[in-house]
XYZ file of C-alpha atoms in Angstrom:
403
model
C -3.714 3.251 30.089
C -2.741 2.454 33.486
C 0.586 -0.273 34.214
C 0.036 -2.764 36.830
C 3.059 -4.859 38.068
C 2.779 -8.428 38.076
C 6.178 -10.074 39.358
C 9.180 -8.877 37.122
C 7.129 -7.341 34.117
C 4.786 -4.509 34.010
C 1.033 -5.459 32.727
C -0.368 -2.703 30.549
C -3.855 -1.679 30.911
C -6.685 -2.924 28.810
C -6.553 -1.605 24.873
C -8.561 1.252 24.222
C -7.665 2.356 20.720
C -8.784 5.574 19.638
C -11.973 5.536 16.506
C -10.171 7.010 13.469
C -11.902 7.179 10.141
C -9.717 5.209 7.702
C -9.199 7.086 4.335
C -5.469 6.109 3.489
C -4.326 3.391 1.140
C -5.197 0.852 3.223
C -6.083 -0.475 5.640
C -9.678 0.924 5.124
C -12.914 1.192 7.002
C -14.618 -2.259 7.677
C -18.178 -2.541 7.626
C -19.445 -3.383 11.490
C -20.990 -6.796 9.981
C -17.765 -7.755 9.183
C -16.351 -6.808 12.410
C -19.064 -8.477 14.143
C -17.872 -11.650 12.397
C -14.112 -11.138 14.160
C -15.941 -12.803 17.202
C -17.354 -15.676 16.149
C -16.065 -18.898 17.787
C -13.222 -20.057 16.413
C -12.729 -23.308 14.663
C -9.819 -25.496 14.294
C -8.106 -25.139 10.823
C -9.187 -28.562 9.556
C -12.689 -28.747 11.154
C -15.154 -30.059 8.738
C -17.216 -26.582 8.891
C -14.180 -24.716 8.615
C -13.336 -26.706 5.556
C -16.985 -25.751 4.171
C -16.490 -21.697 5.006
C -13.044 -21.988 2.865
C -14.579 -23.714 0.005
C -17.685 -21.009 -0.187
C -14.928 -18.498 0.244
C -12.960 -19.737 -2.731
C -16.199 -19.543 -5.060
C -16.803 -16.281 -3.917
C -13.198 -15.271 -4.946
C -13.741 -16.762 -8.239
C -16.717 -14.339 -8.851
C -14.785 -11.229 -8.068
C -11.001 -12.237 -9.666
C -13.823 -13.090 -12.801
C -11.927 -16.574 -13.153
C -12.367 -20.266 -13.060
C -9.079 -21.180 -12.082
C -9.381 -24.166 -9.767
C -6.560 -22.816 -7.427
C -8.282 -19.696 -5.978
C -7.575 -18.789 -2.286
C -6.660 -16.502 0.537
C -3.408 -16.821 1.462
C -2.323 -16.500 5.072
C -0.409 -13.072 4.831
C -0.793 -9.404 3.272
C -0.455 -8.319 -0.049
C 3.295 -8.654 0.195
C 2.763 -12.406 0.750
C 0.385 -12.447 -2.541
C 3.482 -10.984 -4.329
C 5.725 -13.227 -3.047
C 3.513 -16.276 -3.655
C 3.132 -14.778 -7.430
C 6.701 -14.614 -7.924
C 8.089 -17.855 -5.803
C 5.584 -19.881 -7.876
C 6.970 -18.376 -11.488
C 10.326 -17.462 -10.987
C 13.130 -19.551 -10.955
C 16.860 -18.622 -10.589
C 18.392 -17.423 -13.727
C 15.122 -16.594 -15.154
C 14.589 -13.462 -17.573
C 11.619 -11.249 -16.037
C 10.268 -8.149 -17.504
C 8.729 -5.839 -14.849
C 6.794 -2.853 -15.906
C 7.462 -0.174 -12.958
C 5.169 2.809 -12.350
C 6.014 3.452 -9.116
C 6.646 1.757 -5.541
C 5.040 -1.427 -6.157
C 6.590 -2.014 -9.418
C 9.984 -1.657 -7.595
C 9.136 -4.101 -5.065
C 8.376 -6.564 -7.656
C 11.706 -6.455 -9.121
C 13.200 -6.187 -5.719
C 11.547 -9.707 -4.664
C 12.436 -11.178 -8.350
C 15.973 -10.821 -7.866
C 16.164 -11.914 -4.610
C 14.826 -15.216 -6.069
C 17.211 -15.042 -8.509
C 15.377 -13.795 -11.567
C 17.192 -11.593 -14.063
C 15.095 -8.452 -14.190
C 14.539 -6.143 -17.005
C 12.536 -2.953 -16.179
C 10.673 -0.991 -17.895
C 9.543 2.311 -16.276
C 7.085 5.243 -16.630
C 7.255 8.479 -15.138
C 5.497 8.131 -11.903
C 1.856 9.319 -12.434
C 1.591 7.854 -15.877
C 1.203 4.340 -17.023
C 3.347 2.269 -18.929
C 4.198 2.696 -22.624
C 2.809 -0.373 -23.901
C 5.100 -0.419 -27.218
C 7.835 -0.207 -24.936
C 6.703 -3.198 -22.925
C 6.073 -5.283 -26.038
C 9.530 -4.375 -27.607
C 10.997 -5.470 -24.348
C 9.339 -8.800 -24.031
C 9.999 -9.557 -27.796
C 13.635 -8.768 -27.274
C 13.729 -10.279 -23.990
C 11.807 -13.374 -24.530
C 11.390 -13.735 -20.357
C 9.761 -16.676 -18.612
C 7.575 -14.261 -16.588
C 6.053 -10.592 -17.198
C 4.905 -8.571 -14.375
C 2.605 -5.372 -13.934
C 0.686 -3.605 -11.387
C -2.923 -3.082 -12.332
C -3.366 -0.407 -9.507
C -0.003 1.344 -8.333
C -1.181 2.506 -4.640
C 1.770 4.784 -4.679
C 0.621 6.967 -7.822
C -3.135 6.400 -8.051
C -2.596 5.006 -11.795
C -4.509 2.362 -13.450
C -2.631 0.531 -15.842
C -4.235 -1.011 -18.846
C -3.481 -4.916 -19.261
C -4.665 -6.794 -21.958
C -2.160 -5.849 -24.531
C 0.732 -6.678 -22.308
C -0.813 -9.818 -21.415
C -0.967 -10.874 -25.400
C 2.599 -9.707 -25.802
C 3.513 -11.930 -22.963
C 1.689 -14.993 -24.100
C 3.289 -14.438 -27.439
C 6.413 -15.622 -26.097
C 5.017 -18.194 -23.806
C 5.509 -15.877 -20.970
C 3.600 -16.010 -17.731
C 1.858 -12.874 -17.202
C 1.731 -11.829 -13.342
C -0.531 -8.883 -11.565
C -0.877 -7.024 -8.716
C -4.320 -6.257 -8.041
C -3.982 -5.428 -4.352
C -5.880 -1.934 -4.648
C -8.376 -2.493 -7.506
C -9.651 -5.999 -6.601
C -13.437 -5.215 -5.662
C -13.314 -1.795 -6.397
C -12.403 -1.465 -10.231
C -13.056 -3.774 -12.831
C -10.242 -6.832 -12.597
C -10.947 -9.943 -15.248
C -8.621 -12.255 -14.783
C -9.622 -14.978 -17.665
C -10.678 -12.362 -20.165
C -7.519 -10.392 -19.983
C -5.243 -13.163 -20.049
C -3.753 -13.016 -16.346
C -2.182 -16.206 -15.348
C -1.398 -15.480 -11.892
C -3.281 -12.433 -9.754
C -3.023 -11.320 -6.344
C -4.721 -8.672 -3.747
C -5.096 -7.954 -0.393
C -7.970 -8.342 2.354
C -8.113 -4.789 3.623
C -8.903 -2.533 0.717
C -11.721 -2.641 -1.833
C -12.933 -6.137 -0.575
C -13.593 -4.525 3.112
C -11.994 -7.031 5.581
C -9.283 -6.635 7.902
C -5.616 -6.864 7.013
C -3.807 -10.304 7.300
C -4.975 -12.253 4.190
C -4.107 -12.032 0.445
C -6.287 -13.466 -2.518
C -4.600 -15.243 -4.701
C -5.858 -17.335 -8.056
C -3.030 -19.143 -10.491
C -3.986 -20.955 -13.625
C -3.308 -24.375 -14.871
C -0.861 -23.100 -17.174
C 1.236 -21.368 -14.396
C 0.439 -24.326 -11.750
C 1.952 -26.911 -14.216
C 5.224 -24.748 -14.741
C 5.240 -24.778 -11.042
C 5.067 -28.341 -10.532
C 7.565 -29.112 -13.479
C 10.417 -26.791 -11.915
C 13.976 -28.442 -11.795
C 13.989 -27.439 -8.242
C 10.944 -26.689 -5.521
C 9.314 -23.451 -4.918
C 11.741 -21.663 -2.523
C 8.918 -20.935 -0.183
C 7.113 -23.991 1.583
C 4.846 -21.647 3.279
C 3.924 -20.104 -0.088
C 3.791 -23.101 -2.337
C 0.481 -22.718 -4.541
C 0.494 -26.848 -4.505
C 0.673 -27.480 -1.160
C -1.915 -24.390 -0.293
C -4.002 -26.094 -3.111
C -3.817 -29.489 -0.894
C -5.038 -27.992 1.872
C -7.451 -25.842 0.905
C -9.275 -28.365 -1.577
C -7.490 -32.021 -0.559
C -7.724 -31.237 2.936
C -3.807 -32.059 3.664
C -2.545 -30.024 6.499
C -0.202 -27.190 5.629
C -0.263 -24.210 8.276
C -2.770 -23.190 10.649
C -5.052 -20.684 9.188
C -6.966 -17.817 11.323
C -10.625 -18.811 11.457
C -11.454 -15.241 12.466
C -9.782 -13.694 9.536
C -11.588 -16.101 7.185
C -14.836 -15.402 8.732
C -14.108 -11.749 8.392
C -13.353 -12.095 4.413
C -16.068 -14.511 3.979
C -18.538 -12.115 5.526
C -16.997 -9.236 3.339
C -17.087 -11.225 0.086
C -20.734 -12.207 1.075
C -21.828 -8.352 1.328
C -19.856 -7.708 -1.800
C -21.931 -10.303 -4.137
C -24.831 -9.023 -2.398
C -24.470 -5.792 -3.743
C -23.542 -7.069 -6.964
C -19.747 -6.808 -8.229
C -20.605 -4.400 -10.998
C -22.594 -2.412 -8.645
C -19.526 -1.996 -6.214
C -17.170 -1.279 -9.451
C -19.862 1.843 -10.030
C -20.171 3.130 -6.278
C -16.188 3.062 -6.442
C -16.454 5.317 -9.833
C -18.965 7.548 -8.762
C -17.453 8.489 -5.171
C -14.343 8.984 -7.017
C -15.555 11.154 -9.622
C -17.224 13.313 -6.819
C -14.218 13.665 -4.800
C -12.156 14.519 -7.784
C -14.382 17.499 -8.551
C -14.475 18.447 -4.907
C -10.690 18.529 -4.951
C -10.581 20.764 -8.192
C -13.289 23.017 -6.877
C -10.497 23.709 -4.148
C -7.896 24.469 -6.871
C -6.210 21.443 -5.786
C -5.211 19.019 -8.696
C -4.736 14.945 -9.104
C -1.380 13.529 -10.228
C -2.510 11.079 -12.926
C -4.907 12.042 -15.489
C -8.476 10.944 -15.195
C -8.116 8.629 -17.969
C -5.895 6.310 -16.204
C -6.808 7.260 -12.478
C -7.496 4.540 -10.005
C -10.974 4.876 -8.491
C -10.432 3.377 -5.003
C -6.705 5.307 -4.579
C -6.852 9.195 -5.041
C -3.328 10.875 -5.436
C -3.809 14.603 -4.723
C -0.794 16.882 -5.276
C 0.043 18.858 -1.979
C -0.286 22.607 -2.893
C 3.402 24.310 -3.355
C 4.994 25.144 -0.060
C 2.792 23.409 2.189
C 3.839 20.508 4.457
C 2.403 17.132 3.735
C 2.900 15.588 6.938
C 1.454 18.728 8.861
C -1.683 18.378 6.803
C -2.138 14.683 7.386
C -1.000 15.144 11.229
C -3.724 17.874 11.443
C -6.423 16.031 9.748
C -5.540 12.840 12.028
C -5.443 15.061 15.408
C -8.057 17.418 14.923
C -10.646 15.414 12.556
C -9.737 11.857 13.487
C -9.130 11.333 9.679
C -6.292 8.964 8.431
C -4.832 9.615 4.960
C -1.633 8.634 3.304
C 1.634 10.306 2.127
C 3.854 10.232 -0.710
C 6.292 7.729 -1.493
C 9.455 7.272 -2.583
C 10.055 10.700 -5.101
C 6.638 11.507 -4.130
C 7.255 11.683 -0.365
C 6.159 15.195 0.948
C 4.420 16.097 -2.694
C 1.195 13.846 -2.343
C -1.785 13.044 -0.192
C -3.147 9.588 -0.869
C -6.867 9.392 -0.021
C -8.479 5.656 -0.153
C -11.919 5.121 -0.786
C -12.153 1.687 -0.856
C -14.680 -0.897 0.156
C -17.281 0.128 3.018
C -15.025 3.674 2.987
C -16.540 4.278 -0.642
C -19.478 6.435 0.282
C -20.719 9.698 -0.055
C -20.938 10.698 3.133
C -17.214 9.948 3.898
C -16.182 12.125 0.715
C -18.017 15.092 1.959
C -16.615 14.808 5.623
C -12.779 14.602 4.096
C -13.327 17.637 1.725
C -14.803 19.749 5.091
C -11.739 18.953 6.989
C -9.410 19.106 4.278
C -10.467 22.532 3.794
C -10.047 23.673 7.110
C -6.842 22.419 7.658
C -5.679 24.133 4.355
C -7.059 27.143 5.430
C -5.568 27.231 8.800
C -2.221 26.614 7.103
C -2.983 29.606 4.801
C -3.858 28.021 1.934
C -7.027 30.415 0.123
C -9.798 28.532 -0.860
C -13.842 29.568 -0.966
C -15.553 28.294 2.225
C -17.250 24.990 1.179
C -16.121 24.844 -2.180
C -14.904 21.676 -1.940
C -18.209 19.979 -0.423
C -20.473 21.792 -3.155
C -18.016 21.062 -6.089
C -18.771 17.328 -4.770
C -22.523 17.714 -4.400
C -22.874 18.907 -7.814
C -21.072 16.064 -9.291
C -23.385 13.671 -7.409
C -26.262 15.551 -8.825
C -25.115 14.662 -12.282
C -24.062 11.120 -11.531
C -27.143 10.237 -9.867
C -27.440 8.714 -6.346
C -24.677 8.982 -4.109
C -22.803 5.980 -3.152
């Protein structure tokens, strides 16, 4: 990149980022059709056409969340904005809050709740395992919280948490149930109404297949009524669900939304519904199972048991004595493939592979397995040539057509 001089500043040359294959925990690969939507002509945030596009997006999000909630929209911000919005609209200072912690993002729920003045009761599981539902129920019954939080798809461990029994326990004490579905929405079943979820949020850049920058968010009437009946207003003006609802549905100015990001999410959701939500779930399941078969054929193993494994996020244990950052560095520098590493107590011990949205396809699964085998062999790991790809292909044959 050549730098040019312009008065007192050095002006960089034209951007030319490298092409990577994004198979990490997010962002994920984006369908070329979604990328093309980003260069459509921008519209003002209150343009009638823009508002119509937003209303269409709301309806498509209801379909993905499996909800009838009127207030279902896309927040301007990433999944963490969704987390903050969910807590800001449900937690008041002094409120008791029970949080199920099965990894890094459960811990983040605790941190944000405490910043908002909530009194947190943590129910923890070993990283790589789901919550003990009986322990959650006992804590909920004893604490009688105003809010209960759980992570459906723990991105740091690859664990999928069952939710229906926790929701039932929360509602028995009249608590609101808040769920993080950042990594599962669109790639694994999420049924907001059926499962008794009061507030749920996600991110645009994972299984939905759009660029990062928006957070799908849904809140039911019960939770919204509590937010509107608070003693003090919601702490965040920007993330106040009532004000956002007035913008999205009553056309009252709130903030300047990004037209290109709305276009991209609209396009991604249209492609999702064209494929069919259940078909997309099945595609993610099939590619996860084939990838797991390939990993195990190489003598590697997953952190979570298959019974509680996420399909979009695959948590692979690093072989003893091998350098996690070196493996990831070689994949990036020699093969142009990005994957993630471990967080918190799993730092240096885990490879996190995202097979999300457009990235969940057979060609990418086989490409990664082949590249990973080469990297591991070069670093002294003993593996039969072609074992990973062969194992995945055998699994695909048993599962039917590849994704």
